[in-house]
Amino acid sequence: MHIGLVHYLVVSALLFSMGLFAIISRKHAILVLMGIELVLNAANINFIAFAKYGGMNIEGHVAAIFVIILAATEAAIALAIILNIYQHFRHVNVDEVDDLKE
Amino acid sequence: MQGAINFPILTLITFLPALGILIILLIPSGKDKEAIDLSKKTIKWVSLGITFIQLILAAIIYVFYNSAKTGINDINTFQFVEKVNWIHANLPLIGNIDIDYFLGIDGISVPMLLLTTIICFVAILPSFKITKAVKGYFAMYLLLDLGMVGVFCALDFFLFYVFWELMLLPMYFLIGIWGGPRKEYAAIKFFIYTLVGSVLMLLVMIGLFQSVGTFNILDMMDPANFKAGAILSGSATTLRYAAFLALFIGFAIKVPLFPFHTWLPDAHVEAPTPISVILAGVLLKMGAYGMIRIAFPIFPEAFGYFQSLIAWIGMISILYGALCALGQHRVGKRDLKKLIAYSSISHMGLVMLGLSSMRPEGMVGAIFQMFNHGTITAMLFMIVGVIYDRAHTRGLDDFGGLAKKMPVYTGIMAIAFFAAIGLPGLSGFISEVLVFLGAFKTFPVLTAVSVLSIILGAGYMLWALQKIFFGELPNKWKGPWDPTGIEYKTDDINGLELTALIPLAVIIIFLGIYPNPMIDLISGSVNHFIDLMKPFVFIGGL
Amino acid sequence: MTKDTLLLSFIVLLIPMASFLINIFFGNKLGRKSGIVGTFILGIDLALAIVAAYNKLFVFSEEPVIQTRIEWFNLGTVNFDIGIGIDNIATIMLVVVTLISFLVHLFSTVYMKGDRRYPTYFAYLGLFTFSMLGIVITNNFLLMYIFWELVGISSYLLIGFWYEKGSAANAGKKAFITNRIGDLGFFIGIMILFFTYNSFMFDDIFSGIASGKMPFNNPTMLTVTGICIFMGAIGKSAQFPLHVWLPDAMEGPTPVSALIHAATMVAAGVYLVTKVFVMFTADALTFIALTGAITAFMSASIALVQRDFKKILAFSTISQLGYMIMSLGVGGYTNGFFHLVTHAWFKAALFLTAGSVIYAMHESIHHKNDHHTDAQDIYNMGGLRKTMPWTYLTFMIATFALSGIPFTSGFLSKDGILAGTLAYANLTGGWHWVIPVLGYLAAGMTAFYMFRLTILAFHGEHKTEIARNTKENKLPILFPLVLLACLSFWFVYSSNPFEASEGWFQEKVVQPVSVVPETSQWKFLLPEMAEGQAHNQGDNPENSDVVQASPENTYLNRFHEESHHFHYLAMGISLFMAALGIMLAFMMYKFKIINAGKLEVRFKFLHSFLYNRWYFDELYQATAIVGTLALSKSLSWFDTYIVDGLVNLSSYIIRFVSRLTGLFDNYVIDGAVNMASTFTGYCGSKIRKLQTGKVQAYIVFMLLGILTMIYFFV
């Protein structure tokens, strides 16, 4: 079976959907963060796939590296926020962090 | 000696009170009792000093004034003229606005200027008894002074209006804060009444500005300066009549003439003594002054048209005021201040009758009467103040037999009362006779009826005199006014009060015997004025 | 020098003013000495007045009037000139006024000695004298009016001198206001004259009238003007119908009454008419004569029944003033003025005797410590003849003079007046006969009431203990009485007790020629053109100067001639009337042949009518006073409730309207604004439910949104 662009895209879509599901359904902030990582990596797969099969060439790789760097920094900042949330609320349950409503 | 004064003396005399206000406001109030007393005392003496300097400046003006120059409508014959461009703006739609700071005096303003400074000076003395909010009181007082002097010096309508309004506000507070039991009612009544007059004046002022293109009162007197087709140009148009009437009513409220007079009794009754003095002494004269300075010469043909109406109003005011003074005791409490207030209406009606005659005798008499009424009524109100300070009542029925207790006071009072009923030898007589003689030449029948007031005047004045001074002393006043002897060492009038009253008495007697200083001052301008008005008015005669 | 005489009379005018000023300012320091100072000053004044009068009457007699004019002030186009001038009548009046004032001062030093305000009293006397002298020496209407008013005010002060008494204060006020009513007319008259002739000077006005210039170009207006001027005299001289103040003026101290009744005040009115006599038209003169006659009759009738010593004298004064006015009205210029002078002496004497009696009565009352007896009621007196002989004697002489008994001055002057009225009635005829009839009736009544007074007060037994204990007064009181009584004899004026025209007085006071155009004047008052005089007067017919006529061969005018014819007839009737009056008085009060009490009961209505002074006070109270007060009351009501009511109503309306607009603003305009915000808020509160604050929910919404967009746009 020839592995083509479509396969990559299907994997990426599955990965994206799982990540999105994790973001929406998980209560724990760390899990939400993990969901975001999944979504980002789904995007990375897409970039690389398009670099190989599409016309993106080197730009696709550059974008993927950008996303990795971004994901790293984002993880760092997000973890810092989660720690702060934890300090403030003594939990990291995103459902109960609804002070914005007020 | 004119021309000997080169510095702007009119500005000085007008704005000197402003300096006084500044000084007063800078005087610290003090913390402990001693310092507070000291500060109050300083405020009082500063005010006295300011008004005294003003009086001296007025005397200087009088000395250097040249009565051969007649003023009225010619800037070259006005004296001590100061004319500077004040506000200059080029606005879209309206065009050029030029408002001058334009001061100058003639034979009509000088007596009023003298009167204002004299009254402001003597009324300071009874003000010394004010204890409540001294700083505010004297600041307001000086502001009032500024406005009044300004009105009599201004020759630019806009400036005139500014001063006119400037004087309104302190008056409102002076009655409203330092007044009697119904002070709020009286103050607001005064304020609104006068404001109605001001609005009418403002309307006409704008109309005149539209038509002439300047606020210069002298320019407005010359029909040639009116732009063709402007709202108030032409002669004897309906609009001009309406404008004249609006101005007339605006000023008549201030005079006050029947039927616009009802603010006066309330304001007089509620105002504190010195403010009653200023109100009767100076403020009432502004209405009549405004008519002579603005309403009559700008709209001569309208004056001619309404001349007999004005004479009628004068006659009605004379008799109505006198009868109300006689009858006021029947309604409510018989109040001495109210009696004098109504007599003021009667006497100011006399001024109106004299002005409407357009005869030298009548007009000189009217302006002289304005001066005399100022001094006489000021004296009357201060006299009432003296008794009110002691007995804390002005009710005519509360007194009797005071002549025995206060002989000197009775003597002073008799001079003022006799002056008010026109006794020869006192100034009121001459002006009254002049007004009647002049008015008789133009309106014989009206004047003959008005002369009835000499009987009514004698009636209410002597009645009041008898009520207060004759008969038996009521038991409650048998003792000394002030048993502790701290405030009043004797029962009779004291030195401070005499200091305020005697200058006025001297003026009244002096002008009653030798009126020339005042009449020479007035007559030149009046004759010029009548020459201007002659083509338009009815002067009767054979 | 004529100027010196004028200056002298001016000094005579000023001296009493000095007395006033000294006593008002230094009175308290002077204390009891102020009376002596005042009397002394007036003594000097009297001496100077006599010198001035002598100079004018005998040294400069050829000059009709010595006068001067100065400009008081001018209005550029109109001058106000004033001046002083003395003619014969003025100088005679100067002496009359100063002499009586001097005597009153002297009398008062004793009479007022117990008074608390002794210096003030003398100050007022000085002011009063000053004002009256001013009237005397003026030669223009302006000064006349000024001093006229000053007389009014000084009478106010003196009548109300004892102001603690309500009645005295009221009397002063009444006198002043009643006088002002007269002054109203006087002033209107002056205004008309000033309007027409542009001057106040008598000379200017009289020559203006003579040249034919009429007020309002109408000769009738000249009559009206004359009557207006005369109104001043009606007020001051207490003529009908303004006589009501004079009896009340008795509230003042008695010496003041003497001053008012003899020399100052009431004399001013008569003097005014004399002074401007030449400008009255025939109709005005008729009015004057009638007023005088009615006054003379009315007040004489009132005096018949009064009980108060001073009131009787007061009404007799009014009556005698009526005589003077009547005399002037019928054209008897000289006799009118003559009576003014003779009356001044004997009326002053009568009042001062009244003062003497009352003073003695008061002393006696004081002595007895009795406070109920009225010291002035003649029914409390009686028998004073024995206790007070000097007073009685002088009183009798004055009474004779007043009643017109021969050998007194009053006989001379009254006779002349009555002859004049007869002549007048004869010349004019018709209803004018009323005037002499009233005059003679009054003459009879005068004799009656004066003798009634004499008999009741001085004759018979002492009616009370008080009267028994009266004592004769001291010299300062008696001296004036005796002097005045001496002046009431005929020889002062004329060597012949039956013919006044032979005396110096009638020679010096000659009737001036009227300046009124012939058409408006009685023919008989115009000068008769005797052969010799025609030439003199033809040149200058409007000459207002006194025309000197020699009495032997020619008369001044037809009236003069006619009076002379009636002279003895008039004297006869007058004597008969006086005798009748005296006889009746004796029959009723001395011999009791006629019972006065019964008569009183019989004619109860008439008696109370007379006793209540013809109900004039009540009439005025009911009409003028109540009317004025009602008018002022209703106007005051009108002012408070209608005029001020309208003002307050307008403010009320404005407040009401503003409250309405306030409501509108609150509920409609602001309501709309609020409604918009409420609606928005409501919507917001609904929508905000979506805002859960849960990030995951937002992501779901975002997702839905993206899907929707994809659905629509892709």
PDB file of C-alpha atoms in Angstrom, chain C residues 269-356:
ATOM      1  CA  GLY C 269     -53.929 134.161  56.045  1.00  0.00           C
ATOM      2  CA  VAL C 270     -55.416 137.604  56.338  1.00  0.00           C
ATOM      3  CA  TYR C 271     -52.045 139.142  55.648  1.00  0.00           C
ATOM      4  CA  LEU C 272     -51.708 137.068  52.502  1.00  0.00           C
ATOM      5  CA  VAL C 273     -55.064 138.255  51.207  1.00  0.00           C
ATOM      6  CA  THR C 274     -54.060 141.818  51.999  1.00  0.00           C
ATOM      7  CA  LYS C 275     -50.721 141.421  50.296  1.00  0.00           C
ATOM      8  CA  VAL C 276     -52.126 140.068  47.048  1.00  0.00           C
ATOM      9  CA  PHE C 277     -55.404 141.972  47.297  1.00  0.00           C
ATOM     10  CA  VAL C 278     -54.859 143.673  43.967  1.00  0.00           C
ATOM     11  CA  MET C 279     -55.021 140.475  41.966  1.00  0.00           C
ATOM     12  CA  PHE C 280     -58.438 139.259  43.105  1.00  0.00           C
ATOM     13  CA  THR C 281     -61.206 139.542  40.570  1.00  0.00           C
ATOM     14  CA  ALA C 282     -64.760 140.562  41.451  1.00  0.00           C
ATOM     15  CA  ASP C 283     -65.876 136.936  41.591  1.00  0.00           C
ATOM     16  CA  ALA C 284     -62.942 135.918  43.745  1.00  0.00           C
ATOM     17  CA  LEU C 285     -63.656 138.813  46.078  1.00  0.00           C
ATOM     18  CA  THR C 286     -67.280 137.754  46.353  1.00  0.00           C
ATOM     19  CA  PHE C 287     -66.143 134.276  47.261  1.00  0.00           C
ATOM     20  CA  ILE C 288     -63.805 135.714  49.861  1.00  0.00           C
ATOM     21  CA  ALA C 289     -66.461 137.976  51.343  1.00  0.00           C
ATOM     22  CA  LEU C 290     -68.968 135.163  51.572  1.00  0.00           C
ATOM     23  CA  THR C 291     -66.458 132.823  53.182  1.00  0.00           C
ATOM     24  CA  GLY C 292     -65.613 135.478  55.722  1.00  0.00           C
ATOM     25  CA  ALA C 293     -69.255 136.250  56.492  1.00  0.00           C
ATOM     26  CA  ILE C 294     -70.179 132.594  56.938  1.00  0.00           C
ATOM     27  CA  THR C 295     -67.148 132.028  59.142  1.00  0.00           C
ATOM     28  CA  ALA C 296     -67.893 135.059  61.267  1.00  0.00           C
ATOM     29  CA  PHE C 297     -71.487 134.038  61.804  1.00  0.00           C
ATOM     30  CA  MET C 298     -70.911 130.328  62.282  1.00  0.00           C
ATOM     31  CA  SER C 299     -68.151 130.518  64.831  1.00  0.00           C
ATOM     32  CA  ALA C 300     -69.864 133.309  66.762  1.00  0.00           C
ATOM     33  CA  SER C 301     -72.898 131.058  67.080  1.00  0.00           C
ATOM     34  CA  ILE C 302     -70.727 128.190  68.299  1.00  0.00           C
ATOM     35  CA  ALA C 303     -69.025 130.400  70.856  1.00  0.00           C
ATOM     36  CA  LEU C 304     -72.422 131.173  72.411  1.00  0.00           C
ATOM     37  CA  VAL C 305     -72.650 127.876  74.237  1.00  0.00           C
ATOM     38  CA  GLN C 306     -69.085 126.666  74.845  1.00  0.00           C
ATOM     39  CA  ARG C 307     -67.941 125.950  78.383  1.00  0.00           C
ATOM     40  CA  ASP C 308     -64.185 125.985  78.012  1.00  0.00           C
ATOM     41  CA  PHE C 309     -62.569 129.385  78.615  1.00  0.00           C
ATOM     42  CA  LYS C 310     -60.072 128.990  75.814  1.00  0.00           C
ATOM     43  CA  LYS C 311     -62.507 127.415  73.375  1.00  0.00           C
ATOM     44  CA  ILE C 312     -64.789 130.448  73.606  1.00  0.00           C
ATOM     45  CA  LEU C 313     -61.843 132.652  72.788  1.00  0.00           C
ATOM     46  CA  ALA C 314     -60.830 130.315  69.985  1.00  0.00           C
ATOM     47  CA  PHE C 315     -64.200 130.565  68.295  1.00  0.00           C
ATOM     48  CA  SER C 316     -64.203 134.272  68.812  1.00  0.00           C
ATOM     49  CA  THR C 317     -60.881 134.395  66.973  1.00  0.00           C
ATOM     50  CA  ILE C 318     -62.310 132.462  64.067  1.00  0.00           C
ATOM     51  CA  SER C 319     -65.246 134.798  64.021  1.00  0.00           C
ATOM     52  CA  GLN C 320     -63.071 137.910  64.042  1.00  0.00           C
ATOM     53  CA  LEU C 321     -60.878 136.466  61.330  1.00  0.00           C
ATOM     54  CA  GLY C 322     -64.061 136.004  59.372  1.00  0.00           C
ATOM     55  CA  TYR C 323     -64.662 139.703  59.788  1.00  0.00           C
ATOM     56  CA  MET C 324     -61.282 140.568  58.413  1.00  0.00           C
ATOM     57  CA  ILE C 325     -61.645 138.263  55.459  1.00  0.00           C
ATOM     58  CA  MET C 326     -65.157 139.547  54.837  1.00  0.00           C
ATOM     59  CA  SER C 327     -63.905 143.101  54.935  1.00  0.00           C
ATOM     60  CA  LEU C 328     -61.201 142.346  52.411  1.00  0.00           C
ATOM     61  CA  GLY C 329     -63.728 140.524  50.291  1.00  0.00           C
ATOM     62  CA  VAL C 330     -66.106 143.449  50.092  1.00  0.00           C
ATOM     63  CA  GLY C 331     -63.225 145.714  49.139  1.00  0.00           C
ATOM     64  CA  GLY C 332     -62.538 147.228  52.529  1.00  0.00           C
ATOM     65  CA  TYR C 333     -58.803 146.735  52.353  1.00  0.00           C
ATOM     66  CA  THR C 334     -57.816 149.269  54.957  1.00  0.00           C
ATOM     67  CA  ASN C 335     -60.403 148.244  57.518  1.00  0.00           C
ATOM     68  CA  GLY C 336     -59.646 144.582  57.087  1.00  0.00           C
ATOM     69  CA  PHE C 337     -56.004 145.124  57.856  1.00  0.00           C
ATOM     70  CA  PHE C 338     -56.891 147.614  60.561  1.00  0.00           C
ATOM     71  CA  HIS C 339     -58.980 144.993  62.293  1.00  0.00           C
ATOM     72  CA  LEU C 340     -56.109 142.521  61.986  1.00  0.00           C
ATOM     73  CA  VAL C 341     -53.908 144.869  63.983  1.00  0.00           C
ATOM     74  CA  THR C 342     -56.437 145.977  66.591  1.00  0.00           C
ATOM     75  CA  HIS C 343     -57.625 142.428  67.012  1.00  0.00           C
ATOM     76  CA  ALA C 344     -54.037 141.282  67.510  1.00  0.00           C
ATOM     77  CA  TRP C 345     -53.697 143.408  70.633  1.00  0.00           C
ATOM     78  CA  PHE C 346     -56.951 142.661  72.308  1.00  0.00           C
ATOM     79  CA  LYS C 347     -56.996 139.008  71.357  1.00  0.00           C
ATOM     80  CA  ALA C 348     -53.480 138.598  72.687  1.00  0.00           C
ATOM     81  CA  ALA C 349     -54.678 140.334  75.825  1.00  0.00           C
ATOM     82  CA  LEU C 350     -57.654 137.998  76.104  1.00  0.00           C
ATOM     83  CA  PHE C 351     -55.557 134.888  75.664  1.00  0.00           C
ATOM     84  CA  LEU C 352     -52.921 136.038  78.059  1.00  0.00           C
ATOM     85  CA  THR C 353     -55.605 136.809  80.635  1.00  0.00           C
ATOM     86  CA  ALA C 354     -56.974 133.359  79.971  1.00  0.00           C
ATOM     87  CA  GLY C 355     -53.467 132.076  80.570  1.00  0.00           C
ATOM     88  CA  SER C 356     -53.283 134.095  83.731  1.00  0.00           C
TER      89      SER C 356
END
